[in-house]
């Protein structure tokens, strides 16, 4: 069990490491925005006219606030949705969109008109493209990329509109379209990079969750194995102890010395059962078919049931032989507990053509309405047998016809190499 938990623990550390690396990378990506904006500031300082200090300071302040809100949006979106009930944006998102709009307006008012083609030749388009790309990148942390890119279409539309508003000539139209396309490509690169990084984080998170679920399932499977084995081991042992104790008491009342021998058998059964329980808990227990058949003869005869074993114990692979041994044990336990049988027959038959091994246990003491007959499909013991047989490619069938109850188990005839 310890070896199964280590991969989950290692992966959990890896997932945290990937999240930390991605978070720092996206924060660093946002911090590139001021460096792109420096071009617009340089263009403002390079004009012949002395710029007003007030509008320039407002633009600089808005730029810093915009960077802070992008960082805040990424921080929130990393761990939870960016919208609340009824798809309302969270306050940090609403503030980011408002400040982005303010940056666009102030850039159009304060910055000079285009002096060339493309983003590098238009300070206003550069500022609008940078603000729009940073905003869409922040939203892409927890928003589908299609929706982000659809919202981002507003950026080239604004860029083209601003260029045409300043000079609606034929040459400007082509330049405006090129600038708008450049702004959208810039936005596409920024948002897609963020979305790809978050996709990797989401995949790692899902893998981490799957590993943890696998570890929990392994624990649950081990608990089921122990419960199933305890049911089979303790159930058979207690049934045998009860039968032999009853026989010993009856012999003792008649003064028959064989009662002491029966009590010795009870003591041996208790000691053997204790060892088996310890092995079950340790996970090292395996049943032996020949031993179980001998035990079945002893227990059934002590219960006053005539037993006959027909066929030879086959040479099977350990898993198949182990599964059949458990079938014998559970079948005998059910006969002692739930039936009024006087006769029992155990048939071992290996098919020549397919090599399939068939084990059939039948008795004449079926009681309709008693657990194990009326509840054939729901009994814990039979469910456990089906699980054991299914694990080795086998199957289990049960049938009751009048007072006749037949349990049939089939396993592939795979011999140990």
Coordinates of N, CA and C in Angstrom, one line a residue, residues 89-282:
X89 N -19.6 39.5 -13.7 CA -18.1 39.6 -13.5 C -17.7 39.9 -12.1
X90 N -16.7 39.4 -11.6 CA -16.2 39.7 -10.3 C -15.7 41.2 -10.3
X91 N -15.7 41.8 -9.1 CA -15.3 43.3 -9.0 C -14.0 43.6 -9.7
X92 N -13.0 42.7 -9.6 CA -11.7 43.0 -10.2 C -11.8 43.0 -11.7
X93 N -12.6 42.1 -12.2 CA -12.8 42.0 -13.7 C -13.5 43.3 -14.2
X94 N -14.6 43.7 -13.5 CA -15.3 44.9 -13.9 C -14.4 46.1 -13.8
X95 N -13.6 46.2 -12.8 CA -12.7 47.3 -12.7 C -11.6 47.3 -13.8
X96 N -11.2 46.1 -14.2 CA -10.2 46.0 -15.3 C -10.8 46.4 -16.6
X97 N -12.0 46.0 -16.9 CA -12.6 46.5 -18.1 C -12.8 48.0 -18.1
X98 N -13.2 48.5 -17.0 CA -13.4 50.0 -16.9 C -12.1 50.8 -17.1
X99 N -11.1 50.3 -16.5 CA -9.8 51.0 -16.6 C -9.2 50.8 -18.0
X100 N -9.5 49.7 -18.6 CA -9.0 49.5 -20.0 C -9.7 50.5 -20.9
X101 N -11.0 50.7 -20.7 CA -11.7 51.7 -21.5 C -11.2 53.1 -21.3
X102 N -10.8 53.4 -20.0 CA -10.3 54.7 -19.7 C -8.9 54.9 -20.3
X103 N -8.1 53.8 -20.4 CA -6.8 53.9 -21.0 C -6.9 54.2 -22.5
X104 N -7.9 53.6 -23.1 CA -8.1 53.8 -24.6 C -8.5 55.3 -24.8
X105 N -9.5 55.7 -24.0 CA -9.9 57.1 -24.2 C -8.8 58.1 -24.0
X106 N -8.1 58.0 -22.9 CA -7.0 58.9 -22.6 C -5.9 58.9 -23.6
X107 N -5.6 57.7 -24.1 CA -4.6 57.5 -25.2 C -5.0 58.2 -26.4
X108 N -6.2 58.2 -26.8 CA -6.7 58.8 -28.0 C -6.6 60.4 -27.8
X109 N -6.9 60.8 -26.6 CA -6.9 62.3 -26.4 C -5.5 62.8 -26.2
X110 N -4.6 62.1 -25.5 CA -3.3 62.6 -25.1 C -2.2 62.4 -26.2
X111 N -2.2 61.1 -26.7 CA -1.1 60.8 -27.6 C -1.2 61.4 -29.0
X112 N -0.1 61.6 -29.6 CA -0.1 62.2 -31.0 C -0.6 61.2 -32.0
X113 N -1.0 61.7 -33.2 CA -1.5 60.9 -34.3 C -0.4 60.1 -34.9
X114 N -0.8 59.2 -35.8 CA 0.2 58.3 -36.4 C 1.2 59.1 -37.3
X115 N 2.4 58.6 -37.2 CA 3.5 59.2 -38.0 C 4.0 58.2 -39.1
X116 N 3.4 57.0 -39.1 CA 3.9 56.0 -40.0 C 2.9 54.8 -40.0
X117 N 3.2 53.8 -40.7 CA 2.4 52.6 -40.8 C 2.7 51.6 -39.7
X118 N 1.7 50.8 -39.4 CA 1.8 49.8 -38.4 C 1.8 50.3 -37.0
X119 N 1.9 49.4 -36.0 CA 1.8 49.8 -34.6 C 3.0 50.7 -34.2
X120 N 4.1 50.4 -34.8 CA 5.3 51.2 -34.4 C 5.2 52.6 -34.9
X121 N 4.4 52.8 -35.9 CA 4.3 54.2 -36.4 C 3.1 54.9 -35.8
X122 N 2.4 54.3 -34.8 CA 1.2 55.0 -34.3 C 1.1 54.7 -32.8
X123 N 1.5 55.7 -32.0 CA 1.6 55.6 -30.5 C 0.2 55.2 -29.9
X124 N -0.8 55.8 -30.5 CA -2.2 55.5 -29.9 C -2.6 54.1 -30.2
X125 N -2.3 53.6 -31.4 CA -2.7 52.2 -31.7 C -1.8 51.3 -30.8
X126 N -0.6 51.6 -30.6 CA 0.3 50.8 -29.8 C -0.3 50.7 -28.4
X127 N -0.6 51.8 -27.8 CA -1.2 51.8 -26.4 C -2.5 51.1 -26.3
X128 N -3.3 51.2 -27.3 CA -4.6 50.5 -27.3 C -4.4 49.0 -27.5
X129 N -3.5 48.6 -28.4 CA -3.2 47.2 -28.6 C -2.6 46.6 -27.3
X130 N -1.7 47.3 -26.7 CA -1.0 46.7 -25.5 C -2.1 46.5 -24.3
X131 N -2.9 47.6 -24.1 CA -3.9 47.5 -23.1 C -4.9 46.4 -23.4
X132 N -5.3 46.3 -24.6 CA -6.3 45.3 -25.0 C -5.7 43.9 -24.9
X133 N -4.5 43.7 -25.3 CA -3.8 42.4 -25.2 C -3.6 42.0 -23.8
X134 N -3.2 42.9 -22.9 CA -3.0 42.5 -21.5 C -4.3 42.2 -20.9
X135 N -5.4 42.9 -21.2 CA -6.7 42.7 -20.6 C -7.2 41.3 -21.1
X136 N -7.1 41.0 -22.3 CA -7.6 39.7 -22.8 C -6.7 38.6 -22.3
X137 N -5.4 38.8 -22.1 CA -4.6 37.8 -21.5 C -4.9 37.5 -20.1
X138 N -5.3 38.5 -19.3 CA -5.7 38.3 -17.9 C -7.0 37.5 -17.9
X139 N -8.0 37.9 -18.8 CA -9.2 37.2 -18.8 C -9.1 35.7 -19.3
X140 N -8.1 35.5 -20.1 CA -7.9 34.1 -20.7 C -7.5 33.1 -19.6
X141 N -7.1 33.6 -18.4 CA -6.7 32.7 -17.3 C -7.9 31.7 -17.0
X142 N -9.1 32.3 -17.0 CA -10.3 31.4 -16.6 C -11.5 31.6 -17.5
X143 N -11.2 32.0 -18.7 CA -12.3 32.2 -19.7 C -11.9 31.4 -21.0
X144 N -12.9 30.8 -21.6 CA -12.6 30.1 -22.9 C -12.0 31.0 -23.9
X145 N -11.0 30.5 -24.6 CA -10.2 31.3 -25.6 C -11.1 31.9 -26.7
X146 N -12.1 31.1 -27.1 CA -13.0 31.7 -28.1 C -13.7 32.9 -27.7
X147 N -14.2 32.9 -26.4 CA -14.9 34.1 -25.9 C -13.9 35.2 -25.8
X148 N -12.7 35.0 -25.3 CA -11.7 36.0 -25.2 C -11.4 36.7 -26.5
X149 N -11.2 35.8 -27.5 CA -10.8 36.3 -28.9 C -12.0 37.1 -29.5
X150 N -13.2 36.7 -29.2 CA -14.4 37.4 -29.7 C -14.5 38.8 -29.1
X151 N -14.2 38.8 -27.7 CA -14.2 40.2 -27.1 C -13.1 41.0 -27.6
X152 N -11.9 40.3 -27.9 CA -10.8 41.0 -28.4 C -10.9 41.7 -29.7
X153 N -12.0 41.3 -30.5 CA -12.2 41.9 -31.8 C -12.4 43.4 -31.6
X154 N -12.8 43.8 -30.4 CA -13.0 45.3 -30.2 C -11.7 46.1 -30.4
X155 N -10.6 45.4 -30.1 CA -9.3 46.2 -30.2 C -9.0 46.6 -31.6
X156 N -9.0 45.7 -32.6 CA -8.7 46.1 -34.0 C -9.8 47.1 -34.5
X157 N -11.0 46.9 -34.1 CA -12.1 47.8 -34.5 C -11.8 49.3 -34.0
X158 N -11.4 49.4 -32.7 CA -11.1 50.7 -32.2 C -9.8 51.3 -32.9
X159 N -8.8 50.4 -33.1 CA -7.6 50.9 -33.7 C -7.9 51.4 -35.1
X160 N -8.6 50.7 -35.9 CA -9.0 51.1 -37.3 C -9.8 52.4 -37.2
X161 N -10.8 52.4 -36.3 CA -11.6 53.6 -36.2 C -10.8 54.9 -35.9
X162 N -9.9 54.8 -34.9 CA -9.0 55.9 -34.5 C -8.2 56.4 -35.7
X163 N -7.6 55.4 -36.5 CA -6.7 55.8 -37.6 C -7.6 56.5 -38.7
X164 N -8.7 56.0 -39.0 CA -9.6 56.6 -40.0 C -10.1 57.9 -39.6
X165 N -10.4 58.1 -38.3 CA -10.9 59.3 -37.8 C -9.9 60.5 -38.0
X166 N -8.6 60.1 -37.9 CA -7.6 61.2 -38.1 C -7.3 61.5 -39.5
X167 N -7.5 60.5 -40.4 CA -7.2 60.8 -41.9 C -7.9 59.7 -42.7
X168 N -9.1 60.0 -43.2 CA -9.9 59.0 -43.9 C -9.6 58.9 -45.4
X169 N -8.3 59.1 -45.8 CA -8.0 58.9 -47.2 C -7.8 57.5 -47.5
X170 N -7.7 57.2 -48.9 CA -7.5 55.9 -49.4 C -6.3 55.2 -48.8
X171 N -5.2 55.9 -48.8 CA -4.0 55.3 -48.3 C -4.1 55.0 -46.8
X172 N -4.8 55.8 -46.1 CA -4.9 55.6 -44.6 C -5.8 54.4 -44.3
X173 N -6.7 54.1 -45.2 CA -7.6 53.0 -45.0 C -6.8 51.7 -45.0
X174 N -5.9 51.5 -46.0 CA -5.0 50.3 -46.1 C -4.1 50.3 -44.9
X175 N -3.6 51.4 -44.5 CA -2.7 51.5 -43.3 C -3.4 51.1 -42.1
X176 N -4.7 51.6 -42.0 CA -5.5 51.4 -40.8 C -5.8 49.9 -40.7
X177 N -6.2 49.3 -41.8 CA -6.5 47.8 -41.8 C -5.2 47.0 -41.4
X178 N -4.1 47.4 -41.9 CA -2.8 46.7 -41.5 C -2.5 46.9 -40.0
X179 N -2.7 48.1 -39.5 CA -2.5 48.3 -38.1 C -3.4 47.5 -37.2
X180 N -4.7 47.5 -37.6 CA -5.7 46.7 -36.9 C -5.4 45.3 -36.9
X181 N -4.9 44.7 -38.0 CA -4.6 43.3 -38.1 C -3.4 43.0 -37.2
X182 N -2.4 44.0 -37.2 CA -1.2 43.8 -36.3 C -1.6 43.8 -34.9
X183 N -2.6 44.7 -34.5 CA -3.0 44.8 -33.1 C -3.7 43.4 -32.7
X184 N -4.5 42.9 -33.6 CA -5.2 41.6 -33.3 C -4.2 40.4 -33.2
X185 N -3.2 40.4 -34.1 CA -2.2 39.3 -34.0 C -1.5 39.4 -32.7
X186 N -1.1 40.6 -32.2 CA -0.5 40.8 -31.0 C -1.3 40.3 -29.8
X187 N -2.6 40.7 -29.9 CA -3.6 40.2 -28.8 C -3.7 38.7 -28.9
X188 N -3.8 38.1 -30.1 CA -3.9 36.7 -30.2 C -2.8 36.0 -29.6
X189 N -1.5 36.5 -29.9 CA -0.4 35.8 -29.3 C -0.4 35.9 -27.7
X190 N -0.7 37.1 -27.2 CA -0.7 37.3 -25.8 C -1.8 36.4 -25.1
X191 N -3.0 36.4 -25.6 CA -4.1 35.6 -25.0 C -3.9 34.1 -25.1
X192 N -3.4 33.7 -26.3 CA -3.2 32.3 -26.5 C -2.0 31.7 -25.7
X193 N -1.0 32.5 -25.5 CA 0.1 32.1 -24.6 C -0.4 31.9 -23.2
X194 N -1.2 32.8 -22.7 CA -1.8 32.6 -21.3 C -2.7 31.4 -21.2
X195 N -3.6 31.3 -22.3 CA -4.5 30.2 -22.2 C -3.8 28.8 -22.3
X196 N -2.7 28.7 -23.1 CA -2.0 27.5 -23.2 C -1.3 27.2 -21.9
X197 N -0.8 28.2 -21.2 CA -0.2 27.9 -19.9 C -1.2 27.4 -18.9
X198 N -2.4 28.0 -18.9 CA -3.4 27.6 -18.0 C -4.0 26.2 -18.4
X199 N -4.0 25.9 -19.7 CA -4.4 24.5 -20.1 C -3.5 23.5 -19.5
X200 N -2.2 23.8 -19.5 CA -1.2 22.8 -18.9 C -1.5 22.7 -17.4
X201 N -1.7 23.8 -16.8 CA -2.0 23.7 -15.3 C -3.3 22.9 -15.1
X202 N -4.3 23.1 -15.9 CA -5.5 22.3 -15.7 C -5.3 20.8 -15.9
X203 N -4.5 20.5 -16.9 CA -4.2 19.1 -17.2 C -3.5 18.4 -16.0
X204 N -2.5 19.2 -15.5 CA -1.8 18.7 -14.3 C -2.7 18.5 -13.1
X205 N -3.6 19.5 -12.9 CA -4.5 19.4 -11.8 C -5.4 18.1 -12.0
X206 N -5.9 17.9 -13.2 CA -6.8 16.7 -13.4 C -6.0 15.4 -13.2
X207 N -4.8 15.4 -13.6 CA -3.9 14.2 -13.4 C -3.7 14.0 -11.9
X208 N -3.5 15.1 -11.2 CA -3.2 15.0 -9.8 C -4.5 14.5 -9.1
X209 N -5.7 15.0 -9.5 CA -6.9 14.5 -8.9 C -7.1 13.0 -9.2
X210 N -6.8 12.6 -10.5 CA -7.0 11.2 -10.9 C -6.1 10.3 -10.1
X211 N -4.8 10.8 -9.8 CA -3.9 10.0 -9.0 C -4.4 9.8 -7.6
X212 N -4.9 10.9 -7.0 CA -5.5 10.8 -5.7 C -6.7 9.9 -5.6
X213 N -7.5 10.0 -6.6 CA -8.7 9.1 -6.7 C -8.2 7.6 -6.8
X214 N -7.1 7.4 -7.6 CA -6.6 6.1 -7.7 C -6.1 5.5 -6.4
X215 N -5.4 6.4 -5.7 CA -4.9 6.0 -4.4 C -6.1 5.7 -3.4
X216 N -7.1 6.5 -3.4 CA -8.3 6.2 -2.6 C -9.0 4.9 -3.0
X217 N -9.0 4.6 -4.3 CA -9.6 3.4 -4.8 C -8.8 2.2 -4.4
X218 N -7.5 2.4 -4.4 CA -6.6 1.3 -4.0 C -6.8 0.9 -2.5
X219 N -7.0 2.0 -1.7 CA -7.3 1.7 -0.3 C -8.6 1.0 -0.1
X220 N -9.6 1.5 -0.9 CA -11.0 0.9 -0.8 C -10.9 -0.6 -1.3
X221 N -10.2 -0.8 -2.3 CA -10.0 -2.2 -2.8 C -9.4 -3.1 -1.8
X222 N -8.4 -2.6 -1.1 CA -7.7 -3.4 -0.1 C -8.7 -3.7 1.1
X223 N -9.5 -2.7 1.4 CA -10.4 -2.9 2.5 C -11.5 -3.9 2.1
X224 N -11.9 -3.9 0.8 CA -12.9 -4.8 0.3 C -12.3 -6.2 0.3
X225 N -11.0 -6.3 -0.1 CA -10.3 -7.6 0.0 C -10.3 -8.2 1.4
X226 N -9.9 -7.4 2.3 CA -9.9 -7.8 3.7 C -11.2 -8.3 4.2
X227 N -12.3 -7.4 3.9 CA -13.6 -7.8 4.3 C -14.1 -9.1 3.7
X228 N -13.8 -9.2 2.4 CA -14.2 -10.5 1.7 C -13.5 -11.7 2.3
X229 N -12.2 -11.6 2.5 CA -11.5 -12.7 3.1 C -11.9 -13.0 4.5
X230 N -12.1 -11.9 5.3 CA -12.6 -12.2 6.6 C -13.9 -12.9 6.7
X231 N -14.8 -12.5 5.7 CA -16.1 -13.1 5.7 C -15.9 -14.6 5.4
X232 N -15.1 -14.9 4.4 CA -14.9 -16.3 4.0 C -14.2 -17.1 5.1
X233 N -13.1 -16.6 5.6 CA -12.3 -17.3 6.6 C -13.1 -17.4 7.9
X234 N -13.5 -16.3 8.5 CA -14.2 -16.4 9.8 C -15.6 -17.1 9.7
X235 N -16.3 -16.9 8.6 CA -17.6 -17.6 8.4 C -17.4 -19.1 8.4
X236 N -16.5 -19.6 7.6 CA -16.3 -21.0 7.6 C -15.8 -21.6 8.9
X237 N -14.8 -20.8 9.6 CA -14.3 -21.3 10.8 C -15.4 -21.4 11.9
X238 N -16.2 -20.3 12.0 CA -17.2 -20.3 13.0 C -18.3 -21.4 12.8
X239 N -18.6 -21.6 11.5 CA -19.5 -22.7 11.2 C -19.0 -24.0 11.6
X240 N -17.7 -24.3 11.3 CA -17.1 -25.5 11.7 C -17.0 -25.7 13.2
X241 N -16.6 -24.6 13.9 CA -16.6 -24.6 15.4 C -17.9 -24.9 16.0
X242 N -19.0 -24.3 15.4 CA -20.3 -24.5 15.9 C -20.8 -25.9 15.8
X243 N -20.5 -26.5 14.6 CA -20.9 -27.9 14.3 C -20.2 -28.9 15.2
X244 N -18.8 -28.7 15.3 CA -18.0 -29.6 16.1 C -18.3 -29.5 17.6
X245 N -18.5 -28.2 18.0 CA -18.9 -28.0 19.4 C -20.2 -28.7 19.8
X246 N -21.2 -28.6 18.9 CA -22.4 -29.2 19.2 C -22.3 -30.8 19.2
X247 N -21.5 -31.3 18.3 CA -21.2 -32.7 18.3 C -20.5 -33.2 19.6
X248 N -19.5 -32.4 20.0 CA -18.7 -32.7 21.2 C -19.6 -32.7 22.4
X249 N -20.5 -31.7 22.5 CA -21.4 -31.6 23.6 C -22.3 -32.8 23.7
X250 N -22.8 -33.2 22.5 CA -23.7 -34.4 22.5 C -23.0 -35.7 22.9
X251 N -21.7 -35.8 22.4 CA -20.9 -37.0 22.8 C -20.6 -37.0 24.3
X252 N -20.3 -35.8 24.8 CA -20.0 -35.7 26.2 C -21.2 -36.1 27.1
X253 N -22.4 -35.7 26.7 CA -23.6 -36.0 27.5 C -23.8 -37.5 27.5
X254 N -23.4 -38.2 26.5 CA -23.5 -39.7 26.5 C -22.3 -40.4 27.1
X255 N -21.3 -39.6 27.5 CA -20.1 -40.2 28.1 C -19.2 -40.8 27.1
X256 N -19.4 -40.4 25.8 CA -18.5 -40.9 24.7 C -17.2 -40.2 24.7
X257 N -16.1 -40.9 24.9 CA -14.8 -40.3 24.9 C -14.4 -39.5 23.6
X258 N -15.1 -39.8 22.5 CA -14.8 -39.1 21.3 C -15.1 -37.6 21.4
X259 N -15.9 -37.2 22.4 CA -16.2 -35.8 22.6 C -14.9 -35.0 22.8
X260 N -14.0 -35.6 23.6 CA -12.7 -34.9 23.8 C -11.9 -34.7 22.5
X261 N -12.0 -35.7 21.6 CA -11.3 -35.6 20.3 C -11.9 -34.4 19.5
X262 N -13.3 -34.3 19.5 CA -13.9 -33.3 18.8 C -13.5 -31.9 19.3
X263 N -13.4 -31.8 20.7 CA -12.9 -30.5 21.2 C -11.5 -30.2 20.8
X264 N -10.7 -31.2 20.7 CA -9.3 -31.0 20.2 C -9.4 -30.4 18.8
X265 N -10.3 -31.0 18.0 CA -10.5 -30.4 16.6 C -10.9 -29.0 16.7
X266 N -11.8 -28.6 17.6 CA -12.3 -27.3 17.7 C -11.1 -26.3 18.0
X267 N -10.3 -26.8 19.0 CA -9.1 -26.0 19.3 C -8.2 -25.8 18.1
X268 N -8.0 -26.9 17.4 CA -7.1 -26.8 16.2 C -7.7 -25.8 15.1
X269 N -9.1 -25.9 15.0 CA -9.7 -25.0 14.0 C -9.6 -23.5 14.5
X270 N -9.7 -23.3 15.8 CA -9.5 -21.9 16.3 C -8.1 -21.4 16.0
X271 N -7.1 -22.3 16.3 CA -5.8 -21.8 16.1 C -5.5 -21.6 14.6
X272 N -6.0 -22.5 13.7 CA -5.8 -22.3 12.3 C -6.4 -21.1 11.8
X273 N -7.7 -20.8 12.3 CA -8.4 -19.6 11.9 C -7.7 -18.3 12.3
X274 N -7.1 -18.4 13.5 CA -6.3 -17.2 14.0 C -5.2 -16.9 13.0
X275 N -4.5 -18.0 12.6 CA -3.3 -17.8 11.7 C -3.8 -17.3 10.3
X276 N -5.0 -17.8 9.9 CA -5.5 -17.3 8.6 C -5.9 -15.9 8.6
X277 N -6.5 -15.5 9.7 CA -7.0 -14.1 9.9 C -5.7 -13.2 9.8
X278 N -4.7 -13.6 10.5 CA -3.5 -12.7 10.5 C -2.9 -12.6 9.1
X279 N -3.0 -13.8 8.3 CA -2.5 -13.7 7.0 C -3.3 -12.9 6.1
X280 N -4.6 -12.9 6.3 CA -5.6 -12.1 5.5 C -5.2 -10.6 5.7
X281 N -5.0 -10.2 6.9 CA -4.7 -8.8 7.2 C -3.4 -8.4 6.6
X282 N -2.4 -9.4 6.6 CA -1.1 -9.1 6.0 C -1.1 -9.2 4.5

